[in-house]
PDB file of C-alpha atoms in Angstrom:
ATOM      1  CA  PHE G 569      27.480  -8.789   0.135  1.00 89.00           C
ATOM      2  CA  SER G 570      28.008  -5.114   0.929  1.00 93.00           C
ATOM      3  CA  ASN G 571      30.184  -4.453  -2.106  1.00 95.00           C
ATOM      4  CA  LEU G 572      27.671  -6.074  -4.428  1.00 95.00           C
ATOM      5  CA  GLU G 573      24.899  -4.002  -2.829  1.00 92.00           C
ATOM      6  CA  ALA G 574      26.929  -0.822  -3.328  1.00 94.00           C
ATOM      7  CA  TRP G 575      27.573  -1.740  -6.976  1.00 93.00           C
ATOM      8  CA  LEU G 576      23.881  -2.337  -7.677  1.00 90.00           C
ATOM      9  CA  ALA G 577      22.865   0.817  -5.782  1.00 90.00           C
ATOM     10  CA  ALA G 578      25.246   2.827  -7.951  1.00 93.00           C
ATOM     11  CA  PHE G 579      23.329   1.714 -11.035  1.00 91.00           C
ATOM     12  CA  GLU G 580      20.177   3.310  -9.648  1.00 90.00           C
ATOM     13  CA  GLU G 581      21.963   6.658  -9.470  1.00 91.00           C
ATOM     14  CA  ARG G 582      22.416   6.674 -13.251  1.00 93.00           C
ATOM     15  CA  PRO G 583      19.619   8.015 -15.492  1.00 92.00           C
ATOM     16  CA  ALA G 584      20.702   5.716 -18.332  1.00 93.00           C
ATOM     17  CA  TYR G 585      20.055   2.680 -16.136  1.00 92.00           C
ATOM     18  CA  LEU G 586      16.692   4.004 -14.939  1.00 91.00           C
ATOM     19  CA  ALA G 587      15.578   4.269 -18.573  1.00 92.00           C
ATOM     20  CA  THR G 588      15.761   0.461 -18.698  1.00 94.00           C
ATOM     21  CA  LYS G 589      14.475  -0.267 -15.164  1.00 93.00           C
ATOM     22  CA  SER G 590      11.277  -2.306 -15.023  1.00 94.00           C
ATOM     23  CA  ASP G 591       8.895  -3.054 -12.147  1.00 95.00           C
ATOM     24  CA  TYR G 592       7.868  -6.290 -10.459  1.00 94.00           C
ATOM     25  CA  TYR G 593       4.486  -6.502 -12.176  1.00 95.00           C
ATOM     26  CA  THR G 594       5.972  -6.247 -15.667  1.00 95.00           C
ATOM     27  CA  HIS G 595       8.561  -8.891 -14.820  1.00 91.00           C
ATOM     28  CA  VAL G 596       5.944 -11.238 -13.398  1.00 90.00           C
ATOM     29  CA  MET G 597       3.839 -10.946 -16.539  1.00 90.00           C
ATOM     30  CA  ASP G 598       6.571 -11.140 -19.169  1.00 86.00           C
ATOM     31  CA  ILE G 599       8.980 -13.727 -17.747  1.00 83.00           C
ATOM     32  CA  PRO G 600       6.719 -16.854 -17.770  1.00 80.00           C
ATOM     33  CA  PRO G 601       6.403 -16.918 -21.581  1.00 80.00           C
ATOM     34  CA  GLN G 602      10.208 -16.894 -21.782  1.00 82.00           C
ATOM     35  CA  TYR G 603      11.145 -19.271 -18.965  1.00 83.00           C
ATOM     36  CA  GLY G 604       7.955 -21.148 -18.197  1.00 82.00           C
ATOM     37  CA  PRO G 605       5.090 -20.615 -15.743  1.00 79.00           C
ATOM     38  CA  GLY G 606       5.559 -19.642 -12.143  1.00 79.00           C
ATOM     39  CA  PHE G 607       3.849 -21.363  -9.240  1.00 84.00           C
ATOM     40  CA  SER G 608       2.284 -19.613  -6.262  1.00 85.00           C
ATOM     41  CA  VAL G 609       3.024 -20.502  -2.672  1.00 92.00           C
ATOM     42  CA  ASP G 610       1.022 -19.475   0.378  1.00 93.00           C
ATOM     43  CA  GLU G 611       3.955 -17.569   1.828  1.00 94.00           C
ATOM     44  CA  ALA G 612       3.953 -15.258  -1.209  1.00 92.00           C
ATOM     45  CA  ARG G 613       0.297 -14.196  -1.054  1.00 93.00           C
ATOM     46  CA  GLU G 614       1.024 -10.783   0.450  1.00 92.00           C
ATOM     47  CA  ALA G 615       3.800 -10.112  -2.052  1.00 92.00           C
ATOM     48  CA  ALA G 616       1.632 -11.252  -4.958  1.00 92.00           C
ATOM     49  CA  ALA G 617      -1.191  -8.940  -3.875  1.00 93.00           C
ATOM     50  CA  ALA G 618       1.228  -6.024  -3.648  1.00 91.00           C
ATOM     51  CA  ILE G 619       2.598  -6.753  -7.117  1.00 93.00           C
ATOM     52  CA  ASP G 620      -0.709  -7.033  -8.967  1.00 93.00           C
ATOM     53  CA  GLY G 621      -2.565  -4.289  -7.110  1.00 93.00           C
ATOM     54  CA  ARG G 622      -4.950  -6.476  -5.115  1.00 91.00           C
ATOM     55  CA  GLY G 623      -3.267  -5.380  -1.900  1.00 90.00           C
ATOM     56  CA  GLY G 624      -4.027  -1.705  -2.453  1.00 90.00           C
ATOM     57  CA  SER G 625      -0.768  -0.750  -4.169  1.00 91.00           C
ATOM     58  CA  TRP G 626      -2.757   0.487  -7.188  1.00 94.00           C
ATOM     59  CA  SER G 627      -5.122   2.660  -5.155  1.00 95.00           C
ATOM     60  CA  LEU G 628      -5.214   6.346  -4.319  1.00 96.00           C
ATOM     61  CA  PRO G 629      -3.755   7.986  -2.372  1.00 94.00           C
ATOM     62  CA  LEU G 630      -0.348   6.676  -3.407  1.00 91.00           C
ATOM     63  CA  ASP G 631       2.704   6.975  -1.197  1.00 85.00           C
ATOM     64  CA  LEU G 632       5.567   6.806  -3.672  1.00 84.00           C
ATOM     65  CA  GLN G 633       8.128   7.485  -0.961  1.00 77.00           C
ATOM     66  CA  GLY G 634       6.876   4.874   1.496  1.00 66.00           C
ATOM     67  CA  SER G 635       6.751   1.676  -0.554  1.00 70.00           C
ATOM     68  CA  ALA G 636       9.043  -0.679   1.331  1.00 72.00           C
ATOM     69  CA  PHE G 637       8.078  -3.646  -0.829  1.00 83.00           C
ATOM     70  CA  GLU G 638       9.095  -2.074  -4.161  1.00 88.00           C
ATOM     71  CA  PRO G 639      10.985   1.137  -3.378  1.00 89.00           C
ATOM     72  CA  LEU G 640      11.755   3.651  -6.086  1.00 92.00           C
ATOM     73  CA  ALA G 641      15.300   4.337  -7.141  1.00 91.00           C
ATOM     74  CA  PRO G 642      16.682   7.476  -5.437  1.00 90.00           C
ATOM     75  CA  LEU G 643      16.559   9.539  -8.633  1.00 91.00           C
ATOM     76  CA  GLN G 644      12.951   8.515  -9.216  1.00 92.00           C
ATOM     77  CA  ALA G 645      11.920   9.297  -5.655  1.00 91.00           C
ATOM     78  CA  ALA G 646      13.645  12.677  -5.786  1.00 91.00           C
ATOM     79  CA  LEU G 647      11.406  13.817  -8.660  1.00 92.00           C
ATOM     80  CA  GLY G 648       8.290  13.519  -6.486  1.00 92.00           C
ATOM     81  CA  ASP G 649       4.677  12.573  -7.068  1.00 94.00           C
ATOM     82  CA  ALA G 650       3.758  15.513  -9.303  1.00 96.00           C
ATOM     83  CA  ALA G 651       6.456  14.637 -11.820  1.00 96.00           C
ATOM     84  CA  ALA G 652       5.274  11.025 -11.901  1.00 96.00           C
ATOM     85  CA  ARG G 653       1.654  12.067 -12.443  1.00 97.00           C
ATOM     86  CA  HIS G 654       2.605  14.501 -15.182  1.00 98.00           C
ATOM     87  CA  GLU G 655       4.720  11.881 -16.950  1.00 98.00           C
ATOM     88  CA  ALA G 656       1.779   9.472 -16.902  1.00 98.00           C
ATOM     89  CA  ALA G 657      -0.532  12.168 -18.259  1.00 98.00           C
ATOM     90  CA  PHE G 658       1.935  13.080 -20.995  1.00 98.00           C
ATOM     91  CA  GLU G 659       2.330   9.479 -22.165  1.00 98.00           C
ATOM     92  CA  LEU G 660      -1.451   9.016 -22.132  1.00 98.00           C
ATOM     93  CA  VAL G 661      -2.221  12.213 -24.025  1.00 98.00           C
ATOM     94  CA  ALA G 662       0.690  12.012 -26.478  1.00 97.00           C
ATOM     95  CA  ASN G 663      -0.742   8.882 -28.071  1.00 95.00           C
ATOM     96  CA  HIS G 664      -4.350   9.280 -26.960  1.00 97.00           C
ATOM     97  CA  ALA G 665      -6.109   8.075 -30.117  1.00 97.00           C
ATOM     98  CA  ALA G 666      -4.198   4.787 -30.183  1.00 98.00           C
ATOM     99  CA  VAL G 667      -4.518   4.298 -26.428  1.00 98.00           C
ATOM    100  CA  VAL G 668      -8.283   4.807 -26.574  1.00 98.00           C
ATOM    101  CA  ARG G 669      -8.657   2.185 -29.293  1.00 98.00           C
ATOM    102  CA  PHE G 670      -6.332  -0.163 -27.431  1.00 98.00           C
ATOM    103  CA  ALA G 671      -8.437   0.131 -24.264  1.00 98.00           C
ATOM    104  CA  ALA G 672     -11.607  -0.490 -26.282  1.00 98.00           C
ATOM    105  CA  ARG G 673     -10.285  -3.973 -26.973  1.00 97.00           C
ATOM    106  CA  GLY G 674     -11.525  -4.776 -23.483  1.00 97.00           C
ATOM    107  CA  THR G 675     -14.976  -5.398 -24.940  1.00 97.00           C
ATOM    108  CA  GLY G 676     -13.840  -6.094 -28.487  1.00 96.00           C
ATOM    109  CA  ALA G 677     -13.051  -9.318 -30.297  1.00 95.00           C
ATOM    110  CA  PRO G 678      -9.993 -11.316 -29.185  1.00 91.00           C
ATOM    111  CA  GLY G 679      -7.402 -12.187 -31.796  1.00 86.00           C
ATOM    112  CA  ARG G 680      -7.572 -15.637 -33.331  1.00 81.00           C
ATOM    113  CA  LYS G 681      -3.833 -16.195 -32.862  1.00 77.00           C
ATOM    114  CA  ARG G 682      -2.947 -16.740 -29.207  1.00 75.00           C
ATOM    115  CA  PHE G 683       0.347 -16.344 -27.357  1.00 75.00           C
ATOM    116  CA  GLN G 684       1.910 -17.758 -24.201  1.00 75.00           C
ATOM    117  CA  ALA G 685       1.774 -14.409 -22.425  1.00 78.00           C
ATOM    118  CA  PRO G 686      -1.782 -14.328 -21.039  1.00 79.00           C
ATOM    119  CA  LEU G 687      -2.243 -10.590 -21.619  1.00 88.00           C
ATOM    120  CA  ALA G 688      -0.681 -10.511 -25.089  1.00 87.00           C
ATOM    121  CA  ASP G 689      -3.337 -10.205 -27.788  1.00 89.00           C
ATOM    122  CA  PRO G 690      -1.891  -8.074 -30.600  1.00 89.00           C
ATOM    123  CA  TYR G 691      -4.548  -9.201 -33.064  1.00 92.00           C
ATOM    124  CA  ALA G 692      -7.510  -8.184 -30.905  1.00 94.00           C
ATOM    125  CA  THR G 693      -9.871  -5.609 -32.371  1.00 96.00           C
ATOM    126  CA  PRO G 694     -11.514  -2.762 -30.444  1.00 97.00           C
ATOM    127  CA  ASN G 695     -15.221  -2.440 -29.820  1.00 97.00           C
ATOM    128  CA  GLU G 696     -15.987   0.514 -32.066  1.00 97.00           C
ATOM    129  CA  GLN G 697     -19.143   1.330 -30.102  1.00 95.00           C
ATOM    130  CA  ALA G 698     -17.071   1.779 -26.942  1.00 96.00           C
ATOM    131  CA  VAL G 699     -14.419   4.086 -28.403  1.00 97.00           C
ATOM    132  CA  ALA G 700     -16.209   7.400 -27.751  1.00 97.00           C
ATOM    133  CA  ALA G 701     -17.066   6.526 -24.139  1.00 97.00           C
ATOM    134  CA  VAL G 702     -13.555   5.241 -23.440  1.00 98.00           C
ATOM    135  CA  ASP G 703     -12.201   8.505 -24.861  1.00 98.00           C
ATOM    136  CA  VAL G 704     -14.288  10.439 -22.326  1.00 97.00           C
ATOM    137  CA  CYS G 705     -12.978   8.244 -19.498  1.00 98.00           C
ATOM    138  CA  LEU G 706      -9.331   8.630 -20.427  1.00 98.00           C
ATOM    139  CA  ARG G 707      -9.700  12.388 -20.747  1.00 98.00           C
ATOM    140  CA  HIS G 708     -10.855  12.390 -17.135  1.00 98.00           C
ATOM    141  CA  VAL G 709      -7.943  10.163 -16.119  1.00 98.00           C
ATOM    142  CA  ALA G 710      -5.557  12.662 -17.713  1.00 98.00           C
ATOM    143  CA  ALA G 711      -7.307  15.555 -15.972  1.00 98.00           C
ATOM    144  CA  ALA G 712      -7.050  13.784 -12.613  1.00 98.00           C
ATOM    145  CA  LEU G 713      -3.348  13.093 -13.146  1.00 98.00           C
ATOM    146  CA  ILE G 714      -2.732  16.774 -13.830  1.00 98.00           C
ATOM    147  CA  SER G 715      -5.149  18.482 -11.442  1.00 97.00           C
ATOM    148  CA  GLY G 716      -5.861  15.851  -8.786  1.00 96.00           C
ATOM    149  CA  ALA G 717      -8.452  13.081  -8.503  1.00 95.00           C
ATOM    150  CA  GLU G 718     -10.531  14.798  -5.810  1.00 95.00           C
ATOM    151  CA  GLU G 719     -10.645  18.065  -7.726  1.00 96.00           C
ATOM    152  CA  THR G 720     -11.874  16.395 -10.920  1.00 97.00           C
ATOM    153  CA  ALA G 721     -14.157  13.704  -9.471  1.00 96.00           C
ATOM    154  CA  ALA G 722     -17.406  15.665  -9.753  1.00 96.00           C
ATOM    155  CA  ALA G 723     -16.906  16.362 -13.454  1.00 97.00           C
ATOM    156  CA  ALA G 724     -15.986  12.719 -14.040  1.00 97.00           C
ATOM    157  CA  VAL G 725     -19.138  11.484 -12.306  1.00 96.00           C
ATOM    158  CA  ALA G 726     -21.298  13.835 -14.383  1.00 96.00           C
ATOM    159  CA  ASP G 727     -19.775  12.745 -17.685  1.00 96.00           C
ATOM    160  CA  LEU G 728     -19.757   9.062 -16.768  1.00 95.00           C
ATOM    161  CA  ALA G 729     -23.490   9.222 -16.127  1.00 94.00           C
ATOM    162  CA  ALA G 730     -23.946  10.215 -19.765  1.00 94.00           C
ATOM    163  CA  VAL G 731     -21.723   7.520 -21.298  1.00 94.00           C
ATOM    164  CA  LYS G 732     -22.090   4.481 -19.022  1.00 91.00           C
ATOM    165  CA  GLY G 733     -24.635   2.798 -21.226  1.00 88.00           C
ATOM    166  CA  ALA G 734     -27.379   0.312 -20.430  1.00 89.00           C
ATOM    167  CA  ASP G 735     -25.039  -2.048 -18.588  1.00 92.00           C
ATOM    168  CA  GLY G 736     -24.342   0.519 -15.866  1.00 90.00           C
ATOM    169  CA  GLY G 737     -20.685   0.959 -16.715  1.00 94.00           C
ATOM    170  CA  ARG G 738     -19.558  -2.679 -16.793  1.00 96.00           C
ATOM    171  CA  ALA G 739     -18.259  -2.406 -20.360  1.00 96.00           C
ATOM    172  CA  LEU G 740     -16.344   0.769 -19.535  1.00 97.00           C
ATOM    173  CA  SER G 741     -14.843  -0.896 -16.477  1.00 97.00           C
ATOM    174  CA  ALA G 742     -13.730  -3.818 -18.636  1.00 97.00           C
ATOM    175  CA  CYS G 743     -12.012  -1.451 -21.070  1.00 98.00           C
ATOM    176  CA  LEU G 744     -10.225   0.514 -18.350  1.00 98.00           C
ATOM    177  CA  THR G 745      -9.159  -2.718 -16.651  1.00 98.00           C
ATOM    178  CA  TYR G 746      -7.830  -4.044 -19.951  1.00 97.00           C
ATOM    179  CA  LEU G 747      -5.623  -0.971 -20.274  1.00 98.00           C
ATOM    180  CA  ARG G 748      -4.569  -0.921 -16.609  1.00 98.00           C
ATOM    181  CA  ASP G 749      -3.376  -4.508 -16.661  1.00 97.00           C
ATOM    182  CA  ARG G 750      -1.242  -3.940 -19.760  1.00 97.00           C
ATOM    183  CA  ILE G 751       0.787  -0.916 -18.672  1.00 98.00           C
ATOM    184  CA  GLY G 752       4.403  -2.020 -19.006  1.00 96.00           C
ATOM    185  CA  VAL G 753       7.530  -0.563 -17.419  1.00 97.00           C
ATOM    186  CA  PRO G 754       9.694   0.866 -18.933  1.00 96.00           C
ATOM    187  CA  ARG G 755       8.042   0.277 -22.326  1.00 95.00           C
ATOM    188  CA  ASP G 756       5.180   2.687 -21.652  1.00 97.00           C
ATOM    189  CA  MET G 757       6.513   4.852 -18.816  1.00 97.00           C
ATOM    190  CA  SER G 758       8.622   4.803 -15.663  1.00 96.00           C
ATOM    191  CA  GLN G 759       7.725   2.854 -12.517  1.00 95.00           C
ATOM    192  CA  PRO G 760       6.345   5.851 -10.535  1.00 95.00           C
ATOM    193  CA  ALA G 761       4.335   7.053 -13.539  1.00 97.00           C
ATOM    194  CA  ALA G 762       2.890   3.567 -14.058  1.00 97.00           C
ATOM    195  CA  MET G 763       1.938   3.360 -10.387  1.00 96.00           C
ATOM    196  CA  ASN G 764       0.034   6.612 -10.785  1.00 97.00           C
ATOM    197  CA  LEU G 765      -1.696   5.691 -14.025  1.00 98.00           C
ATOM    198  CA  ARG G 766      -2.832   2.320 -12.665  1.00 98.00           C
ATOM    199  CA  ALA G 767      -4.139   3.953  -9.488  1.00 97.00           C
ATOM    200  CA  HIS G 768      -5.966   6.717 -11.355  1.00 98.00           C
ATOM    201  CA  LEU G 769      -7.530   4.186 -13.709  1.00 98.00           C
ATOM    202  CA  ASN G 770      -8.734   2.251 -10.676  1.00 98.00           C
ATOM    203  CA  ALA G 771     -10.214   5.429  -9.223  1.00 97.00           C
ATOM    204  CA  LEU G 772     -12.242   5.947 -12.392  1.00 97.00           C
ATOM    205  CA  ILE G 773     -13.226   2.269 -12.536  1.00 97.00           C
ATOM    206  CA  ALA G 774     -14.673   2.711  -9.041  1.00 96.00           C
ATOM    207  CA  LEU G 775     -16.902   5.485 -10.397  1.00 95.00           C
ATOM    208  CA  CYS G 776     -18.243   3.393 -13.270  1.00 92.00           C
TER     209      CYS G 776
END
């Protein structure tokens, strides 16, 4: 199907198409409520782990150019890692107050109305006591996206020690995980930016 391949590849050379391009994780999470549940098979374990981050795809250091399983479109790859990190930081900072409160739902109260999509909980309420600490965490995520995770790790560790709380950081980890698992492409940001934000959230979770 060489002609079909060439036709589809041409789409990925168009910025207008890339503005609508999703990633595998978003598709996996949003299709079952529309078409019914999927069913795992043993042969797909490696692919499933790559899609949902368990296989290391959401860990630093990222290799945006070397992902054979879910390669970037040529225009996305050409922008490079710095552009992807800066996009993720911009989207995080541009709506920071709402994002902080959204993440604080991780230890808040679930909504009474439930939906087929397992991660959809629009009526959940944030844990108000966690908001300030989550704000500190996401500021460090933004700093790491801009300046580098290694360069900002020491400051993150110092601030986390002050806001972890009596549970040793478990509540903060739950909030950051809640946010990480709900980053959608392209709703929230592009595929390479989402890869970076998920990985940088995981790096901070590891410090909690």
